[in-house]
XYZ file of C-alpha atoms in Angstrom:
524
model
C 52.519 31.255 -58.539
C 55.506 29.656 -56.658
C 55.164 26.345 -54.736
C 55.431 28.151 -51.409
C 52.615 30.550 -52.280
C 50.472 27.674 -53.534
C 51.023 25.726 -50.244
C 50.231 28.859 -48.126
C 46.787 29.159 -49.965
C 45.877 25.397 -49.724
C 42.450 24.888 -48.025
C 42.701 22.914 -44.756
C 40.231 22.035 -42.129
C 40.700 23.430 -38.438
C 42.932 20.530 -37.603
C 45.357 21.643 -40.511
C 44.515 18.764 -42.784
C 44.718 19.756 -46.503
C 41.362 19.345 -48.231
C 41.546 17.960 -51.714
C 37.867 17.698 -52.364
C 35.628 20.589 -51.149
C 32.917 19.843 -53.543
C 31.415 16.533 -52.641
C 30.297 14.734 -49.476
C 31.448 11.055 -49.182
C 28.741 8.607 -50.335
C 28.171 4.994 -51.215
C 28.538 5.270 -54.979
C 28.287 8.712 -56.664
C 24.543 9.089 -55.834
C 24.251 6.905 -52.772
C 23.635 7.900 -49.133
C 26.138 9.746 -47.156
C 28.021 8.173 -44.112
C 28.525 9.466 -40.595
C 32.284 9.610 -40.736
C 32.245 12.468 -43.180
C 34.622 14.320 -40.795
C 35.507 17.481 -43.070
C 31.769 17.820 -43.942
C 30.412 17.586 -40.320
C 33.186 19.864 -39.013
C 32.424 22.342 -41.827
C 28.623 22.312 -41.401
C 28.495 22.104 -37.549
C 30.687 25.311 -37.321
C 28.582 26.973 -39.878
C 25.474 26.178 -37.773
C 27.054 28.161 -34.948
C 28.019 31.268 -36.871
C 25.223 33.492 -35.566
C 23.769 33.701 -32.154
C 20.862 33.678 -31.565
C 19.506 34.786 -35.036
C 19.331 32.131 -37.689
C 22.417 31.918 -40.057
C 19.885 31.678 -42.824
C 16.120 32.315 -42.877
C 16.646 35.149 -40.263
C 13.577 37.203 -41.447
C 10.347 35.433 -40.884
C 6.523 35.542 -40.347
C 4.293 32.724 -39.384
C 0.743 31.483 -38.678
C -1.247 28.405 -37.244
C -3.694 26.480 -39.309
C -4.624 22.888 -40.253
C -3.976 20.390 -43.097
C -6.919 18.483 -44.364
C -6.280 15.240 -46.289
C -8.009 14.104 -49.470
C -7.193 10.371 -48.710
C -5.961 10.044 -52.203
C -3.011 10.563 -54.426
C -4.769 12.134 -57.318
C -7.523 9.486 -57.909
C -5.828 6.468 -56.296
C -6.050 5.429 -52.644
C -3.020 6.971 -50.961
C -2.304 3.809 -48.813
C -0.848 2.251 -51.960
C 1.969 4.732 -51.695
C 2.473 5.721 -48.078
C 1.252 4.445 -44.759
C 1.674 7.857 -43.165
C -1.472 8.304 -41.064
C -2.211 11.944 -41.667
C -2.851 11.335 -45.318
C -5.201 8.322 -45.106
C -8.725 9.510 -44.302
C -10.628 12.102 -46.387
C -11.329 15.182 -44.287
C -8.784 14.152 -41.517
C -7.345 17.462 -40.219
C -3.866 17.799 -38.712
C -2.761 21.026 -36.911
C 0.053 23.043 -38.558
C 2.349 25.965 -37.924
C 3.867 27.709 -40.958
C 7.071 29.962 -41.058
C 7.660 31.982 -44.165
C 10.975 33.619 -44.380
C 13.802 35.140 -46.479
C 16.871 33.261 -46.857
C 20.114 35.322 -46.869
C 19.215 38.625 -45.190
C 18.842 39.410 -41.418
C 15.937 39.559 -39.029
C 14.812 43.151 -39.920
C 15.816 43.253 -43.632
C 13.211 44.532 -46.137
C 10.769 41.807 -47.457
C 11.242 43.254 -50.844
C 14.933 42.160 -51.439
C 15.706 39.581 -54.091
C 16.076 36.266 -52.216
C 14.559 32.819 -52.103
C 11.648 32.580 -49.538
C 11.517 29.876 -47.028
C 8.192 27.997 -46.578
C 8.513 25.593 -43.557
C 5.492 23.624 -42.299
C 5.348 21.732 -38.930
C 2.558 19.042 -38.886
C 1.623 18.106 -35.448
C 0.450 14.456 -36.315
C -0.762 11.668 -34.130
C 2.552 9.972 -34.770
C 4.548 12.931 -33.616
C 5.806 16.054 -35.656
C 6.608 16.166 -39.430
C 8.598 19.098 -40.755
C 8.288 19.878 -44.405
C 11.073 22.340 -44.839
C 11.271 24.032 -48.257
C 11.367 27.328 -50.274
C 9.094 29.123 -52.603
C 11.125 28.044 -55.669
C 11.191 24.332 -56.608
C 15.033 24.031 -57.158
C 18.243 25.197 -55.420
C 21.624 26.604 -56.311
C 23.639 23.472 -55.487
C 23.167 19.640 -55.265
C 25.834 18.833 -52.708
C 25.606 19.792 -49.048
C 29.416 20.229 -48.961
C 29.066 23.513 -50.820
C 26.385 24.958 -48.610
C 28.513 27.025 -46.118
C 30.534 28.435 -49.006
C 27.420 29.358 -51.017
C 25.932 31.322 -48.026
C 29.210 32.924 -47.201
C 29.459 34.218 -50.953
C 25.790 35.476 -50.775
C 26.163 37.168 -47.292
C 27.742 40.435 -46.671
C 31.568 40.839 -47.187
C 33.362 39.844 -43.876
C 35.502 43.072 -44.127
C 32.980 45.655 -45.376
C 29.747 44.116 -43.939
C 28.121 45.000 -47.358
C 26.584 42.508 -49.778
C 28.595 42.290 -53.035
C 27.416 40.967 -56.340
C 30.952 40.250 -57.333
C 31.311 37.842 -54.365
C 27.892 36.354 -55.303
C 28.685 35.776 -58.940
C 32.214 34.721 -58.150
C 30.845 31.645 -56.409
C 28.040 31.096 -58.981
C 30.404 31.514 -61.946
C 32.345 28.570 -60.538
C 29.246 26.472 -59.811
C 27.461 25.856 -63.141
C 24.703 23.837 -61.644
C 23.435 27.140 -60.148
C 22.465 28.510 -63.704
C 18.833 27.223 -63.399
C 18.237 28.699 -59.996
C 19.876 32.011 -61.134
C 17.416 32.056 -63.957
C 14.462 31.958 -61.567
C 16.064 34.233 -58.865
C 16.835 37.205 -61.219
C 13.319 36.970 -62.852
C 10.235 38.209 -61.187
C 10.088 34.942 -59.334
C 12.962 36.222 -57.173
C 10.696 38.780 -55.359
C 7.213 37.297 -54.339
C 4.611 40.008 -53.892
C 3.686 38.612 -50.514
C 3.567 35.324 -48.577
C -0.062 34.510 -49.299
C 0.382 34.361 -53.069
C 3.622 32.342 -53.111
C 4.255 28.794 -54.022
C 6.109 26.405 -51.750
C 8.204 23.259 -52.392
C 10.016 20.765 -50.341
C 12.901 21.022 -53.096
C 14.468 17.834 -51.810
C 13.629 14.431 -53.104
C 12.011 12.225 -50.299
C 10.453 8.725 -50.283
C 6.977 7.505 -49.399
C 6.782 3.928 -47.897
C 3.632 1.796 -47.869
C 2.695 -1.091 -45.505
C 4.531 -3.653 -47.464
C 7.773 -1.584 -47.083
C 7.824 -0.597 -50.879
C 8.993 3.044 -51.546
C 8.643 5.568 -54.311
C 10.440 8.783 -54.721
C 8.355 12.040 -54.192
C 8.501 15.827 -54.360
C 6.210 18.022 -52.421
C 4.599 21.309 -53.875
C 2.389 23.929 -52.175
C 0.098 25.763 -54.648
C -1.707 28.802 -53.254
C -5.339 28.957 -53.827
C -5.120 32.738 -53.892
C -3.085 32.789 -57.090
C 0.681 33.737 -57.587
C 1.972 37.169 -57.608
C 5.520 38.377 -58.183
C 7.166 41.881 -58.322
C 9.466 43.685 -60.885
C 12.607 45.254 -59.348
C 11.236 48.719 -59.912
C 7.999 47.795 -58.100
C 9.884 46.317 -55.228
C 11.955 49.358 -54.877
C 8.796 51.516 -54.863
C 7.133 49.349 -52.269
C 10.271 49.280 -50.078
C 10.204 53.046 -49.819
C 6.771 52.764 -48.114
C 6.882 49.609 -46.038
C 9.749 47.033 -45.641
C 7.584 44.719 -43.549
C 4.704 44.441 -45.965
C 4.583 40.678 -46.383
C 4.506 40.117 -42.656
C 1.720 42.863 -42.177
C -0.237 41.432 -45.290
C -0.249 37.913 -43.833
C -1.344 39.101 -40.213
C -4.206 41.379 -41.463
C -5.484 38.773 -43.843
C -5.927 36.290 -41.139
C -7.355 38.768 -38.678
C -10.012 39.804 -41.079
C -10.916 36.160 -41.718
C -9.368 35.996 -45.277
C -7.617 32.736 -44.480
C -4.909 31.779 -47.046
C -4.847 28.326 -48.353
C -2.692 26.034 -50.316
C -3.150 22.792 -51.960
C -0.413 20.244 -51.289
C 0.496 18.396 -54.601
C 2.939 15.573 -54.829
C 4.991 14.164 -57.824
C 6.187 10.627 -57.741
C 8.271 8.173 -59.541
C 9.684 4.660 -58.872
C 12.702 4.371 -56.519
C 15.549 3.756 -58.961
C 18.149 5.688 -60.878
C 15.810 6.430 -63.829
C 18.482 6.019 -66.494
C 15.882 7.050 -69.233
C 16.109 10.683 -67.772
C 18.914 13.043 -68.795
C 19.215 14.096 -65.175
C 19.359 12.432 -61.779
C 16.009 12.718 -59.964
C 17.886 13.277 -56.744
C 19.461 16.486 -58.098
C 18.093 19.536 -56.256
C 18.867 21.870 -59.333
C 16.316 20.039 -61.431
C 12.587 20.181 -61.971
C 10.592 17.000 -62.603
C 8.474 17.451 -65.752
C 4.929 17.667 -64.603
C 3.730 16.238 -67.842
C 5.800 13.087 -67.206
C 5.378 13.162 -63.469
C 2.015 14.949 -62.700
C 1.336 17.122 -59.731
C -1.201 15.178 -57.808
C -3.280 16.599 -55.089
C -3.231 15.062 -51.538
C -4.710 17.621 -49.286
C -5.245 21.303 -48.445
C -3.870 23.647 -45.924
C -5.512 26.638 -44.244
C -3.882 29.253 -42.095
C -6.514 30.689 -39.685
C -4.726 31.889 -36.541
C -1.969 34.455 -35.937
C 0.618 33.930 -33.294
C -0.031 35.334 -29.803
C 3.687 36.133 -29.365
C 6.086 36.672 -32.261
C 9.302 35.594 -30.357
C 7.719 32.513 -28.551
C 6.271 31.145 -31.629
C 7.689 32.523 -34.972
C 11.257 33.216 -33.799
C 11.584 30.059 -31.621
C 9.927 27.762 -34.110
C 12.563 25.064 -35.083
C 12.320 22.949 -38.089
C 14.481 19.985 -39.481
C 14.417 17.980 -42.708
C 15.013 14.878 -40.663
C 11.709 15.123 -38.727
C 9.667 12.524 -40.443
C 6.763 10.270 -39.343
C 6.291 6.574 -40.149
C 5.484 6.159 -43.872
C 7.708 9.098 -44.912
C 11.485 8.306 -45.489
C 14.693 9.870 -46.770
C 16.050 9.638 -50.361
C 19.724 9.629 -51.030
C 19.522 13.312 -52.047
C 22.845 14.734 -51.155
C 21.392 18.075 -50.018
C 18.761 16.296 -48.039
C 21.445 14.096 -46.261
C 23.364 17.120 -45.288
C 20.410 19.277 -44.312
C 19.146 16.513 -42.045
C 22.257 16.743 -39.824
C 22.645 20.505 -40.134
C 19.132 21.837 -39.336
C 18.515 19.942 -36.001
C 22.070 20.613 -34.957
C 21.436 24.398 -35.656
C 18.316 24.435 -33.456
C 20.192 22.755 -30.469
C 22.723 25.504 -30.883
C 20.423 28.478 -31.586
C 17.316 27.587 -29.282
C 18.977 25.148 -26.832
C 19.394 21.543 -26.028
C 15.687 21.280 -25.132
C 14.159 23.225 -27.935
C 11.661 20.431 -28.417
C 10.106 21.140 -24.895
C 8.938 24.588 -26.046
C 5.285 24.657 -26.968
C 5.647 25.716 -30.471
C 7.991 22.846 -31.195
C 6.536 20.162 -28.922
C 4.464 17.418 -30.574
C 0.747 17.249 -29.482
C 1.165 13.589 -28.722
C 2.683 11.716 -25.964
C 6.540 12.041 -25.623
C 8.496 9.395 -23.790
C 12.293 9.314 -23.967
C 15.370 8.435 -21.916
C 16.905 11.820 -22.728
C 17.599 13.884 -19.658
C 18.960 17.226 -18.411
C 20.625 19.879 -20.547
C 20.185 23.692 -20.482
C 16.670 24.925 -19.733
C 15.195 21.621 -18.888
C 11.652 22.195 -17.525
C 9.831 18.756 -17.880
C 10.885 15.129 -18.095
C 9.907 13.043 -21.012
C 8.532 10.266 -18.761
C 5.605 7.951 -19.524
C 2.638 7.309 -17.154
C 3.807 4.337 -14.919
C 7.395 4.517 -15.961
C 9.853 3.704 -13.336
C 11.484 7.079 -12.737
C 14.753 5.441 -11.638
C 15.145 3.855 -15.146
C 16.447 6.171 -17.905
C 17.822 3.584 -20.142
C 16.602 0.697 -22.459
C 16.405 -2.391 -22.365
C 15.250 -2.853 -18.729
C 13.351 -5.321 -16.647
C 12.579 -2.765 -14.034
C 9.681 -0.779 -15.601
C 11.529 1.153 -18.267
C 10.346 2.139 -21.691
C 9.760 -0.505 -24.275
C 10.334 -0.381 -28.180
C 7.112 0.238 -30.141
C 5.678 -2.524 -32.426
C 6.421 -2.094 -36.051
C 3.563 -0.423 -38.061
C 4.677 -2.098 -41.356
C 7.423 -3.756 -43.174
C 10.677 -1.751 -43.099
C 11.909 -0.226 -46.247
C 15.396 -1.674 -46.748
C 17.025 -0.328 -49.928
C 20.180 -2.324 -51.065
C 23.448 -0.766 -51.878
C 26.604 -2.143 -53.530
C 29.146 0.568 -54.483
C 32.339 2.007 -53.376
C 32.487 4.668 -50.663
C 33.783 7.688 -52.515
C 33.611 11.385 -53.037
C 32.329 12.096 -56.486
C 29.718 14.224 -58.290
C 26.644 12.625 -59.763
C 27.262 11.401 -63.332
C 24.212 13.243 -64.991
C 24.928 16.860 -64.047
C 23.215 18.399 -67.204
C 23.753 21.927 -65.722
C 22.218 24.072 -68.488
C 19.275 22.349 -70.409
C 16.497 23.062 -67.776
C 17.736 26.565 -67.272
C 17.295 27.033 -71.058
C 13.849 25.422 -70.908
C 12.884 27.679 -67.905
C 13.964 30.841 -69.793
C 12.078 29.893 -72.914
C 8.930 29.277 -70.963
C 9.005 32.688 -69.240
C 6.601 35.203 -70.659
C 8.316 38.075 -72.573
C 8.113 40.472 -69.766
C 9.674 38.056 -67.327
C 12.603 37.449 -69.706
C 13.081 41.248 -70.209
C 13.133 41.721 -66.404
C 15.497 38.753 -65.923
C 18.039 40.258 -68.466
C 17.763 43.654 -66.985
C 18.283 42.480 -63.502
C 21.214 40.201 -64.452
C 22.910 43.053 -66.330
C 22.594 45.289 -63.512
C 24.044 42.853 -61.023
C 26.853 41.757 -63.288
C 28.011 45.125 -64.480
C 29.789 45.552 -61.144
C 31.797 42.349 -61.495
C 35.163 41.580 -62.930
C 35.604 40.687 -66.665
C 36.290 37.052 -65.835
C 33.118 36.711 -63.822
C 31.009 38.350 -66.388
C 32.477 36.251 -69.319
C 32.062 33.048 -67.267
C 28.280 33.981 -66.533
C 27.561 34.806 -70.111
C 29.155 31.512 -71.066
C 26.611 29.683 -68.810
C 23.671 31.571 -69.977
C 24.627 30.882 -73.612
C 25.005 27.214 -72.760
C 21.386 27.327 -71.436
C 19.986 29.277 -74.511
C 21.900 31.251 -77.221
C 19.315 34.105 -76.924
C 19.539 34.236 -73.150
C 23.511 34.584 -73.357
C 23.396 37.052 -76.223
C 20.933 39.383 -74.559
C 23.066 39.458 -71.221
C 26.161 40.007 -73.291
C 24.560 42.801 -75.335
C 23.259 44.452 -72.117
C 26.698 44.397 -70.608
C 28.194 45.869 -73.771
C 25.652 48.738 -73.453
C 26.500 49.227 -69.931
C 30.146 49.362 -70.779
C 30.687 52.744 -69.160
C 29.531 51.325 -65.743
C 31.611 48.098 -65.939
C 34.713 49.629 -64.566
C 34.969 49.652 -60.724
C 33.301 52.662 -59.312
C 35.245 52.453 -56.121
C 32.088 51.359 -54.246
C 31.834 48.015 -52.398
C 28.047 47.331 -52.572
C 25.475 46.175 -55.103
C 24.592 48.814 -57.731
C 21.340 49.747 -56.173
C 23.078 50.170 -52.814
C 25.769 52.233 -54.250
C 23.118 54.466 -55.885
C 21.303 54.721 -52.519
C 24.416 55.722 -50.776
C 25.370 58.473 -53.316
C 21.726 59.729 -53.147
C 21.762 59.958 -49.334
C 24.897 62.347 -49.402
C 23.002 64.489 -52.199
C 19.762 64.626 -50.253
C 21.176 65.440 -46.742
C 20.347 68.696 -45.170
C 23.070 70.620 -43.358
C 22.239 72.050 -39.855
C 23.933 73.732 -37.050
C 24.801 71.921 -33.926
C 22.793 72.220 -30.826
């Protein structure tokens, strides 16, 4: 490639600035918190947040329900106050109202609920200290570990911008150049990639958060929802059979279960570890592509959630429900997880764009406690966040004329210390393949067989370069894993050449079948 051609294809931002690092947000040290002057990242993610109006860019297809969370008052067998001062967890039997939205990630608002895709599992807790949003997925890990890559990942997974058809070649083109995605791909292309319904589906916060106690001491935590109805997943063939009958099956299943009084329930389990770098581990605990070994960091129950009421209006509640990873209450805090840091800006920014400046005044999003702010006006304002007795002329703080006052501290602040360079760098313990191999070996035989079959079917329409890179990643994870995918592709050799179609293999087969099954008729 000539120098001129190379310059013409250099990535820039919309100001025309060449981008030399499109993989890492700027952080204090390689694993530290991100900083607000991340101009390239904020420009990139804020544009991405506004790519669809009014449907969500991701998590477009969803279903939801109301219910309650009942606290156990303990972390396992220990008093929970030793770990967090968050009020909703303290008293055994204490109930907090919740609203949950389940969703699929990549596909649009009316897409089939049988498609291979992570499922969203977002919970809004209406606590006495205001709202807490626990925003997660059904799988406990993610494709990437740095928020800088999120818009690129979603673009690769979404339909082609020219054909408007999803392409496995585009999907695996990105994944083959992102080795950290190998673990998530192993889950996604196994039966875990198609939950049978929402009621029998796990949930996870995915990100690493912190809990803070009254003394200001913090621990790292991960959240997991375990369905008390058990877990069910679908094979690809079963999903295709189901889709031919009902592409809204999960939404219908959830609605009807609640209507007949068969209320689904999940136990909230928490893993914790001390708030440090944990050099003894072969991975960074802030890495979203990794699981914490439950034998080393046990899943400890902290409460139970029950969904017992369907929405009265789908649009007003499910569609306008707005979640954000930055919506925390006292006693809960952020870790330096790079995906969490990026999502915390992106999610609430998206809601202000998608639903509107005053999205938090909508009943589904409004906290069930007092709101008093100095924020005013904006599109669709229908109330003023004013406190009883507050001087309506004073919408600022501090003031001596009857304005709002700062709250008293509920405990000692958590003040982590940092001493590191401000830089763009990946974490220093990527270990991209070990846990993918461990997951592969833990699968039951039928799950491994399904995984290989699904991967071969998806990869056979990809270029040789992409297929070879993916086989290399699978082999790094587990030799048998790589060999089986490689052998499967060799057996599918006749189908490896480009068929001239632009979609996934099942989509191409469906298109050809439609032309064969169509019936000719005269005009009218």
